[in-house]
Amino acid sequence: MAKKKSAIYALGQGLVSSTCRLINPVTRKDMDKLPSDGPVLVCCNHISYKDPIVLGGLLPRQLYFMAKEELFRNALVGGVLKALGAFPVARGKGDTAAMETARHLLEDGNVVAIFLEGTRSRTGKLLQPKSGAAILAYQTKAPVLPVCITCRDEKLPKAGSRLIVSCGDLILPEELGIENGENSEYRRAARLIMDRIRALRERDLKDFDRKAGEE
């Protein structure tokens, strides 16, 4: 059974996300494409350390994030992160425990959010997608919600930079084309998800250009 939104998550969603949006004003698009119940795997690009807060503040359901294990070494920080629904992942090591946690959360009907590139972009450009999200989608049969966070000119956001956060259409498990659970299928499915994110970005960059022309 899906977990209810925790009190600390609801508080942080209102207070922390509002503060972040003062630093980076946000235009939101199609947040209602996140289903109101059932398992969903949110796949997003990653351009700022504030991305989890931005997503958590905009999407109506509680998100469960993988967070790098180094953040949990401090007992206070780790405790807050766990209360907010984050769980540790050892990056670059094929962390089976983190994948198992994510799988159980999805099987229980929750929303798990993954940054598809596996790390934060240092330039604002989209990076090559990792296969972990495709593996989870195949194992749990959860639909994938592509989400893109875009800053003008594909740059990294600075204080005052406006962001556009867009949700795309759900990608159903059968659309990923994974039949045998082979690595080549996972890589192809990850590229499909990234292509959907890229399409959102290209559309939103045009919106930035159009508004700039009107100013």
PDB file of C-alpha atoms in Angstrom:
ATOM      1  CA  MET A   1       0.000   0.000   0.000  1.00  0.00           C
ATOM      2  CA  ALA A   2       1.302   3.468  -0.921  1.00  0.00           C
ATOM      3  CA  LYS A   3       2.550   5.519   1.983  1.00  0.00           C
ATOM      4  CA  LYS A   4       0.726   8.708   2.916  1.00  0.00           C
ATOM      5  CA  LYS A   5       2.604  11.967   2.566  1.00  0.00           C
ATOM      6  CA  SER A   6       4.615  12.416   5.761  1.00  0.00           C
ATOM      7  CA  ALA A   7       4.106  15.521   7.897  1.00  0.00           C
ATOM      8  CA  ILE A   8       7.710  16.650   7.489  1.00  0.00           C
ATOM      9  CA  TYR A   9       7.471  16.159   3.726  1.00  0.00           C
ATOM     10  CA  ALA A  10       4.289  18.247   3.551  1.00  0.00           C
ATOM     11  CA  LEU A  11       5.926  20.966   5.666  1.00  0.00           C
ATOM     12  CA  GLY A  12       9.050  20.985   3.534  1.00  0.00           C
ATOM     13  CA  GLN A  13       6.974  20.962   0.372  1.00  0.00           C
ATOM     14  CA  GLY A  14       5.317  24.194   1.445  1.00  0.00           C
ATOM     15  CA  LEU A  15       8.184  26.063   3.091  1.00  0.00           C
ATOM     16  CA  VAL A  16      11.433  24.937   1.513  1.00  0.00           C
ATOM     17  CA  SER A  17      10.120  24.752  -2.019  1.00  0.00           C
ATOM     18  CA  SER A  18       8.581  28.226  -1.706  1.00  0.00           C
ATOM     19  CA  THR A  19      11.956  29.604  -0.632  1.00  0.00           C
ATOM     20  CA  CYS A  20      13.680  27.922  -3.559  1.00  0.00           C
ATOM     21  CA  ARG A  21      11.136  29.326  -5.987  1.00  0.00           C
ATOM     22  CA  LEU A  22      11.943  32.814  -4.734  1.00  0.00           C
ATOM     23  CA  ILE A  23      15.543  32.149  -5.780  1.00  0.00           C
ATOM     24  CA  ASN A  24      14.538  30.542  -9.074  1.00  0.00           C
ATOM     25  CA  PRO A  25      11.038  31.465 -10.298  1.00  0.00           C
ATOM     26  CA  VAL A  26       9.355  28.442 -11.865  1.00  0.00           C
ATOM     27  CA  THR A  27       6.895  28.053 -14.702  1.00  0.00           C
ATOM     28  CA  ARG A  28       5.179  24.699 -14.326  1.00  0.00           C
ATOM     29  CA  LYS A  29       3.605  22.722 -17.148  1.00  0.00           C
ATOM     30  CA  ASP A  30       1.311  19.690 -17.028  1.00  0.00           C
ATOM     31  CA  MET A  31       1.838  18.702 -13.397  1.00  0.00           C
ATOM     32  CA  ASP A  32      -1.520  16.905 -13.633  1.00  0.00           C
ATOM     33  CA  LYS A  33       0.068  14.257 -15.857  1.00  0.00           C
ATOM     34  CA  LEU A  34       1.268  12.586 -12.666  1.00  0.00           C
ATOM     35  CA  PRO A  35      -1.465  10.038 -11.811  1.00  0.00           C
ATOM     36  CA  SER A  36      -3.158  10.636  -8.473  1.00  0.00           C
ATOM     37  CA  ASP A  37      -2.498   7.078  -7.312  1.00  0.00           C
ATOM     38  CA  GLY A  38      -0.584   3.948  -8.209  1.00  0.00           C
ATOM     39  CA  PRO A  39       3.121   3.404  -8.857  1.00  0.00           C
ATOM     40  CA  VAL A  40       4.942   5.910 -11.037  1.00  0.00           C
ATOM     41  CA  LEU A  41       8.618   6.202 -11.912  1.00  0.00           C
ATOM     42  CA  VAL A  42       9.486   9.875 -12.399  1.00  0.00           C
ATOM     43  CA  CYS A  43      12.539  10.296 -14.645  1.00  0.00           C
ATOM     44  CA  CYS A  44      14.104  13.744 -14.810  1.00  0.00           C
ATOM     45  CA  ASN A  45      17.263  15.467 -15.997  1.00  0.00           C
ATOM     46  CA  HIS A  46      19.583  16.943 -13.346  1.00  0.00           C
ATOM     47  CA  ILE A  47      21.037  20.474 -13.535  1.00  0.00           C
ATOM     48  CA  SER A  48      21.127  21.670  -9.913  1.00  0.00           C
ATOM     49  CA  TYR A  49      21.468  20.369  -6.361  1.00  0.00           C
ATOM     50  CA  LYS A  50      18.043  21.988  -5.757  1.00  0.00           C
ATOM     51  CA  ASP A  51      16.318  19.745  -8.324  1.00  0.00           C
ATOM     52  CA  PRO A  52      14.860  17.320  -5.732  1.00  0.00           C
ATOM     53  CA  ILE A  53      13.364  20.259  -3.818  1.00  0.00           C
ATOM     54  CA  VAL A  54      11.970  21.790  -7.003  1.00  0.00           C
ATOM     55  CA  LEU A  55      10.325  18.528  -8.045  1.00  0.00           C
ATOM     56  CA  GLY A  56       9.090  17.763  -4.545  1.00  0.00           C
ATOM     57  CA  GLY A  57       7.528  21.213  -4.299  1.00  0.00           C
ATOM     58  CA  LEU A  58       5.744  21.024  -7.642  1.00  0.00           C
ATOM     59  CA  LEU A  59       4.470  17.473  -7.986  1.00  0.00           C
ATOM     60  CA  PRO A  60       1.419  16.818  -5.796  1.00  0.00           C
ATOM     61  CA  ARG A  61       2.395  13.383  -4.458  1.00  0.00           C
ATOM     62  CA  GLN A  62       5.297  12.476  -2.195  1.00  0.00           C
ATOM     63  CA  LEU A  63       8.416  11.539  -4.138  1.00  0.00           C
ATOM     64  CA  TYR A  64      10.988   9.016  -2.952  1.00  0.00           C
ATOM     65  CA  PHE A  65      14.472   9.897  -4.173  1.00  0.00           C
ATOM     66  CA  MET A  66      17.747   8.058  -4.373  1.00  0.00           C
ATOM     67  CA  ALA A  67      20.391  10.290  -2.771  1.00  0.00           C
ATOM     68  CA  LYS A  68      24.136   9.735  -2.758  1.00  0.00           C
ATOM     69  CA  GLU A  69      25.217   7.772   0.291  1.00  0.00           C
ATOM     70  CA  GLU A  70      27.730  10.427   1.398  1.00  0.00           C
ATOM     71  CA  LEU A  71      24.843  12.658   2.500  1.00  0.00           C
ATOM     72  CA  PHE A  72      23.706  10.069   5.058  1.00  0.00           C
ATOM     73  CA  ARG A  73      27.035   9.944   6.889  1.00  0.00           C
ATOM     74  CA  ASN A  74      25.966  12.914   9.003  1.00  0.00           C
ATOM     75  CA  ALA A  75      23.376  11.609  11.449  1.00  0.00           C
ATOM     76  CA  LEU A  76      21.300  14.814  11.480  1.00  0.00           C
ATOM     77  CA  VAL A  77      21.292  15.320   7.719  1.00  0.00           C
ATOM     78  CA  GLY A  78      20.702  11.632   7.128  1.00  0.00           C
ATOM     79  CA  GLY A  79      17.777  11.607   9.539  1.00  0.00           C
ATOM     80  CA  VAL A  80      16.102  14.531   7.810  1.00  0.00           C
ATOM     81  CA  LEU A  81      16.652  12.972   4.394  1.00  0.00           C
ATOM     82  CA  LYS A  82      15.112   9.697   5.497  1.00  0.00           C
ATOM     83  CA  ALA A  83      12.140  11.540   6.984  1.00  0.00           C
ATOM     84  CA  LEU A  84      11.692  13.211   3.605  1.00  0.00           C
ATOM     85  CA  GLY A  85      11.626   9.847   1.887  1.00  0.00           C
ATOM     86  CA  ALA A  86      15.160   9.780   0.471  1.00  0.00           C
ATOM     87  CA  PHE A  87      17.225   6.610   0.551  1.00  0.00           C
ATOM     88  CA  PRO A  88      20.969   6.137  -0.047  1.00  0.00           C
ATOM     89  CA  VAL A  89      22.595   4.900  -3.224  1.00  0.00           C
ATOM     90  CA  ALA A  90      26.268   4.132  -3.822  1.00  0.00           C
ATOM     91  CA  ARG A  91      26.832   5.775  -7.175  1.00  0.00           C
ATOM     92  CA  GLY A  92      28.870   3.988  -9.792  1.00  0.00           C
ATOM     93  CA  LYS A  93      28.744   0.647  -7.957  1.00  0.00           C
ATOM     94  CA  GLY A  94      25.534  -0.926  -9.235  1.00  0.00           C
ATOM     95  CA  ASP A  95      23.925  -0.580  -5.797  1.00  0.00           C
ATOM     96  CA  THR A  96      21.525  -3.524  -5.600  1.00  0.00           C
ATOM     97  CA  ALA A  97      20.192  -2.487  -2.162  1.00  0.00           C
ATOM     98  CA  ALA A  98      19.076   0.913  -3.472  1.00  0.00           C
ATOM     99  CA  MET A  99      17.469  -0.707  -6.495  1.00  0.00           C
ATOM    100  CA  GLU A 100      15.672  -3.158  -4.214  1.00  0.00           C
ATOM    101  CA  THR A 101      14.367  -0.295  -2.047  1.00  0.00           C
ATOM    102  CA  ALA A 102      13.105   1.523  -5.140  1.00  0.00           C
ATOM    103  CA  ARG A 103      11.491  -1.641  -6.441  1.00  0.00           C
ATOM    104  CA  HIS A 104       9.606  -2.250  -3.182  1.00  0.00           C
ATOM    105  CA  LEU A 105       8.424   1.379  -3.069  1.00  0.00           C
ATOM    106  CA  LEU A 106       7.025   1.086  -6.584  1.00  0.00           C
ATOM    107  CA  GLU A 107       5.429  -2.280  -5.908  1.00  0.00           C
ATOM    108  CA  ASP A 108       3.671  -0.666  -2.932  1.00  0.00           C
ATOM    109  CA  GLY A 109       2.186   2.020  -5.214  1.00  0.00           C
ATOM    110  CA  ASN A 110       4.522   4.928  -4.460  1.00  0.00           C
ATOM    111  CA  VAL A 111       6.253   7.489  -6.674  1.00  0.00           C
ATOM    112  CA  VAL A 112       9.996   7.019  -7.067  1.00  0.00           C
ATOM    113  CA  ALA A 113      12.010   9.801  -8.710  1.00  0.00           C
ATOM    114  CA  ILE A 114      15.283   9.122 -10.501  1.00  0.00           C
ATOM    115  CA  PHE A 115      17.661  11.479 -12.249  1.00  0.00           C
ATOM    116  CA  LEU A 116      18.102   9.571 -15.460  1.00  0.00           C
ATOM    117  CA  GLU A 117      21.679  10.691 -16.101  1.00  0.00           C
ATOM    118  CA  GLY A 118      22.862   9.377 -12.744  1.00  0.00           C
ATOM    119  CA  THR A 119      24.700  12.590 -11.882  1.00  0.00           C
ATOM    120  CA  ARG A 120      24.316  16.344 -12.120  1.00  0.00           C
ATOM    121  CA  SER A 121      25.218  18.021 -15.409  1.00  0.00           C
ATOM    122  CA  ARG A 122      28.097  20.472 -15.045  1.00  0.00           C
ATOM    123  CA  THR A 123      27.156  22.382 -18.203  1.00  0.00           C
ATOM    124  CA  GLY A 124      23.356  22.282 -18.334  1.00  0.00           C
ATOM    125  CA  LYS A 125      23.445  19.978 -21.350  1.00  0.00           C
ATOM    126  CA  LEU A 126      21.714  16.615 -21.220  1.00  0.00           C
ATOM    127  CA  LEU A 127      24.009  13.690 -20.437  1.00  0.00           C
ATOM    128  CA  GLN A 128      23.862  10.070 -21.511  1.00  0.00           C
ATOM    129  CA  PRO A 129      21.079   8.194 -19.682  1.00  0.00           C
ATOM    130  CA  LYS A 130      21.781   5.334 -17.306  1.00  0.00           C
ATOM    131  CA  SER A 131      19.829   2.078 -17.490  1.00  0.00           C
ATOM    132  CA  GLY A 132      18.636   1.853 -13.871  1.00  0.00           C
ATOM    133  CA  ALA A 133      15.254   3.482 -14.500  1.00  0.00           C
ATOM    134  CA  ALA A 134      14.522   1.163 -17.425  1.00  0.00           C
ATOM    135  CA  ILE A 135      15.384  -1.851 -15.270  1.00  0.00           C
ATOM    136  CA  LEU A 136      12.994  -0.680 -12.531  1.00  0.00           C
ATOM    137  CA  ALA A 137      10.218   0.017 -15.014  1.00  0.00           C
ATOM    138  CA  TYR A 138      10.612  -3.460 -16.488  1.00  0.00           C
ATOM    139  CA  GLN A 139      10.730  -5.208 -13.113  1.00  0.00           C
ATOM    140  CA  THR A 140       7.761  -3.385 -11.576  1.00  0.00           C
ATOM    141  CA  LYS A 141       5.667  -2.600 -14.681  1.00  0.00           C
ATOM    142  CA  ALA A 142       5.362   0.967 -13.382  1.00  0.00           C
ATOM    143  CA  PRO A 143       4.649   3.689 -15.937  1.00  0.00           C
ATOM    144  CA  VAL A 144       7.366   6.282 -16.475  1.00  0.00           C
ATOM    145  CA  LEU A 145       6.673  10.023 -16.221  1.00  0.00           C
ATOM    146  CA  PRO A 146       9.328  12.021 -18.125  1.00  0.00           C
ATOM    147  CA  VAL A 147      10.047  15.394 -16.516  1.00  0.00           C
ATOM    148  CA  CYS A 148      12.389  18.133 -17.689  1.00  0.00           C
ATOM    149  CA  ILE A 149      13.848  21.061 -15.765  1.00  0.00           C
ATOM    150  CA  THR A 150      14.960  23.712 -18.246  1.00  0.00           C
ATOM    151  CA  CYS A 151      16.906  26.924 -17.810  1.00  0.00           C
ATOM    152  CA  ARG A 152      17.219  29.502 -20.590  1.00  0.00           C
ATOM    153  CA  ASP A 153      19.896  28.738 -23.217  1.00  0.00           C
ATOM    154  CA  GLU A 154      20.464  25.292 -21.668  1.00  0.00           C
ATOM    155  CA  LYS A 155      22.556  26.919 -18.969  1.00  0.00           C
ATOM    156  CA  LEU A 156      22.947  26.005 -15.320  1.00  0.00           C
ATOM    157  CA  PRO A 157      20.524  27.967 -13.133  1.00  0.00           C
ATOM    158  CA  LYS A 158      21.854  30.886 -11.123  1.00  0.00           C
ATOM    159  CA  ALA A 159      20.013  32.984  -8.548  1.00  0.00           C
ATOM    160  CA  GLY A 160      17.171  34.716 -10.327  1.00  0.00           C
ATOM    161  CA  SER A 161      17.148  32.364 -13.322  1.00  0.00           C
ATOM    162  CA  ARG A 162      13.678  31.322 -14.392  1.00  0.00           C
ATOM    163  CA  LEU A 163      13.064  27.618 -14.751  1.00  0.00           C
ATOM    164  CA  ILE A 164      10.456  25.724 -16.721  1.00  0.00           C
ATOM    165  CA  VAL A 165       9.470  22.365 -15.251  1.00  0.00           C
ATOM    166  CA  SER A 166       7.423  20.198 -17.599  1.00  0.00           C
ATOM    167  CA  CYS A 167       5.835  16.783 -17.353  1.00  0.00           C
ATOM    168  CA  GLY A 168       5.392  14.710 -20.494  1.00  0.00           C
ATOM    169  CA  ASP A 169       2.957  11.968 -21.349  1.00  0.00           C
ATOM    170  CA  LEU A 170       3.230   8.748 -19.357  1.00  0.00           C
ATOM    171  CA  ILE A 171       5.337   6.045 -20.973  1.00  0.00           C
ATOM    172  CA  LEU A 172       3.629   2.705 -20.414  1.00  0.00           C
ATOM    173  CA  PRO A 173       5.836  -0.338 -19.715  1.00  0.00           C
ATOM    174  CA  GLU A 174       5.068  -1.968 -23.059  1.00  0.00           C
ATOM    175  CA  GLU A 175       6.241   1.161 -24.893  1.00  0.00           C
ATOM    176  CA  LEU A 176       9.766   0.632 -23.593  1.00  0.00           C
ATOM    177  CA  GLY A 177      10.169  -2.423 -25.796  1.00  0.00           C
ATOM    178  CA  ILE A 178      11.846  -4.592 -23.170  1.00  0.00           C
ATOM    179  CA  GLU A 179      11.040  -8.247 -23.797  1.00  0.00           C
ATOM    180  CA  ASN A 180      13.907 -10.333 -22.441  1.00  0.00           C
ATOM    181  CA  GLY A 181      15.565  -8.073 -19.879  1.00  0.00           C
ATOM    182  CA  GLU A 182      18.761  -7.761 -21.890  1.00  0.00           C
ATOM    183  CA  ASN A 183      21.248  -4.937 -21.375  1.00  0.00           C
ATOM    184  CA  SER A 184      20.801  -3.731 -24.944  1.00  0.00           C
ATOM    185  CA  GLU A 185      17.048  -3.448 -24.354  1.00  0.00           C
ATOM    186  CA  TYR A 186      17.576  -1.478 -21.153  1.00  0.00           C
ATOM    187  CA  ARG A 187      19.946   0.924 -22.906  1.00  0.00           C
ATOM    188  CA  ARG A 188      17.495   1.415 -25.750  1.00  0.00           C
ATOM    189  CA  ALA A 189      14.628   2.029 -23.317  1.00  0.00           C
ATOM    190  CA  ALA A 190      16.729   4.554 -21.370  1.00  0.00           C
ATOM    191  CA  ARG A 191      17.412   6.424 -24.620  1.00  0.00           C
ATOM    192  CA  LEU A 192      13.679   6.448 -25.367  1.00  0.00           C
ATOM    193  CA  ILE A 193      12.973   8.045 -21.986  1.00  0.00           C
ATOM    194  CA  MET A 194      15.736  10.583 -22.556  1.00  0.00           C
ATOM    195  CA  ASP A 195      14.335  11.383 -26.002  1.00  0.00           C
ATOM    196  CA  ARG A 196      11.019  12.286 -24.352  1.00  0.00           C
ATOM    197  CA  ILE A 197      12.851  14.517 -21.876  1.00  0.00           C
ATOM    198  CA  ARG A 198      14.811  16.101 -24.727  1.00  0.00           C
ATOM    199  CA  ALA A 199      11.575  16.847 -26.603  1.00  0.00           C
ATOM    200  CA  LEU A 200      10.226  18.670 -23.535  1.00  0.00           C
ATOM    201  CA  ARG A 201      13.448  20.658 -23.283  1.00  0.00           C
ATOM    202  CA  GLU A 202      13.432  21.665 -26.943  1.00  0.00           C
ATOM    203  CA  ARG A 203       9.836  22.863 -26.637  1.00  0.00           C
ATOM    204  CA  ASP A 204      10.556  24.840 -23.480  1.00  0.00           C
ATOM    205  CA  LEU A 205      13.703  26.433 -24.892  1.00  0.00           C
ATOM    206  CA  LYS A 206      11.533  27.756 -27.724  1.00  0.00           C
ATOM    207  CA  ASP A 207       9.203  29.217 -25.091  1.00  0.00           C
ATOM    208  CA  PHE A 208      12.148  31.060 -23.546  1.00  0.00           C
ATOM    209  CA  ASP A 209      13.154  32.383 -26.975  1.00  0.00           C
ATOM    210  CA  ARG A 210       9.596  33.475 -27.782  1.00  0.00           C
ATOM    211  CA  LYS A 211       9.196  35.341 -24.495  1.00  0.00           C
ATOM    212  CA  ALA A 212      12.596  36.970 -24.957  1.00  0.00           C
ATOM    213  CA  GLY A 213      11.448  38.224 -28.346  1.00  0.00           C
ATOM    214  CA  GLU A 214       8.354  39.751 -26.771  1.00  0.00           C
ATOM    215  CA  GLU A 215      10.332  41.671 -24.142  1.00  0.00           C
TER     216      GLU A 215
END
